[in-house]
Short mmCIF file of C-alpha atoms in Angstrom, two decimals:
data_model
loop_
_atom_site.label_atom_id
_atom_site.label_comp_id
_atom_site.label_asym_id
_atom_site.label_seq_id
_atom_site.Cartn_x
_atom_site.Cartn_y
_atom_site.Cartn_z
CA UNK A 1 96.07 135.29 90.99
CA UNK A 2 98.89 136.52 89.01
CA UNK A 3 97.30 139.81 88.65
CA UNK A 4 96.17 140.32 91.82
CA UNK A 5 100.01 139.83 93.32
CA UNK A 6 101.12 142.39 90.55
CA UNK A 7 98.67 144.99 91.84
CA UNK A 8 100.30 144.68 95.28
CA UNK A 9 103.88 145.22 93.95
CA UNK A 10 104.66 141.58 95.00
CA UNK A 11 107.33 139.26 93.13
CA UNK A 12 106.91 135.51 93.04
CA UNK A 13 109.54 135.14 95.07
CA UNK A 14 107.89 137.94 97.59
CA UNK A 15 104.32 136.01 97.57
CA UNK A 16 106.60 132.70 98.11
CA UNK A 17 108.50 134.37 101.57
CA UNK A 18 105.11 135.53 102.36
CA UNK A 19 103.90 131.96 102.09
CA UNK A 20 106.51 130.57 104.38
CA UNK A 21 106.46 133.61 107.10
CA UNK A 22 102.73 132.28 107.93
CA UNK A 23 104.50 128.45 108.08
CA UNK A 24 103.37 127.24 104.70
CA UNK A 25 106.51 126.67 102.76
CA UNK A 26 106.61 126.83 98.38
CA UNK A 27 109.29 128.40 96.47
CA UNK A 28 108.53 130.47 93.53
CA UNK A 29 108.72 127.70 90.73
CA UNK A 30 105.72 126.63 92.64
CA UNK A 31 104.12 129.92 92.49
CA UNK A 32 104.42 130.16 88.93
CA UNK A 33 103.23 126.83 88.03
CA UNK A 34 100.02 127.68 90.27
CA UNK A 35 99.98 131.17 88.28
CA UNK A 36 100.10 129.20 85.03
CA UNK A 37 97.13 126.65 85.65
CA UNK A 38 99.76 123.64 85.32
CA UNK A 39 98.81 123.03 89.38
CA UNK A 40 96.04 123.44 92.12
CA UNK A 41 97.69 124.08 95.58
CA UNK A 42 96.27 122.26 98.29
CA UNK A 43 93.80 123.21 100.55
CA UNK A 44 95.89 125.16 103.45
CA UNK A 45 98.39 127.03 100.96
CA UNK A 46 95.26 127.60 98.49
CA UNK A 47 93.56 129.11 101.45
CA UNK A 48 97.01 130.96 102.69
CA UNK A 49 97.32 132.34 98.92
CA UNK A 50 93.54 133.43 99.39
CA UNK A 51 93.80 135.02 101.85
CA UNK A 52 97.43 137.02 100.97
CA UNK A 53 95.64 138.34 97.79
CA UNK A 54 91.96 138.56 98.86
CA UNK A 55 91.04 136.38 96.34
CA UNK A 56 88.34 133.95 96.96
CA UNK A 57 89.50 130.54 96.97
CA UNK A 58 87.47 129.14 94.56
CA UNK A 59 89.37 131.54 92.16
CA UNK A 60 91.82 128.58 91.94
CA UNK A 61 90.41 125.92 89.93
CA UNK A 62 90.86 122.57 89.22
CA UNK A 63 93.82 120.96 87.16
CA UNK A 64 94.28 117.31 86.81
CA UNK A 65 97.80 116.04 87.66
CA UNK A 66 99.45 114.23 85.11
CA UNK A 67 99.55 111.05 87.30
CA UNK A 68 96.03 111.25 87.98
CA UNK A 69 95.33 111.53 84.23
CA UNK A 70 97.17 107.76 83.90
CA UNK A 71 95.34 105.24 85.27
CA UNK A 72 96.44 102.03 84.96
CA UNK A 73 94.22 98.77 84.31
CA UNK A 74 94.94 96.17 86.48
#
């Protein structure tokens, strides 16, 4: 992903204002942390992000959340 928004000359902040002109709304913190691995957007901004950098979206794998990682026996 990271690459692909370098090759268009976009900032993280830039992919981010793209993000929210088409109504799906993530700051750049977000962006990175998608960038990074550390989180898998949700469906409509994985999608969006797709779509922005004609990536497929299965290009944007899996990462369990830390919460998820925690279960608790009850």
């Amino acid at each position: 992903m990271k690459q692909q928004r370098l090759m268009r000359g976009m900032t993280q902040q830039d992919l981010a204002d793209k993000c929210a002109e088409a109504g799906v709304h993530v700051d750049e913190s977000h962006i990175s942390r998608i960038e990074r691995g550390i989180y898998t957007p949700r469906p409509k901004l994985r999608a969006l992000l797709a779509e922005l950098l004609e990536l497929d979206v299965s290009d944007f794998g899996h990462v369990m959340q830390p919460d998820a990682m925690s279960g608790s026996a009850a």
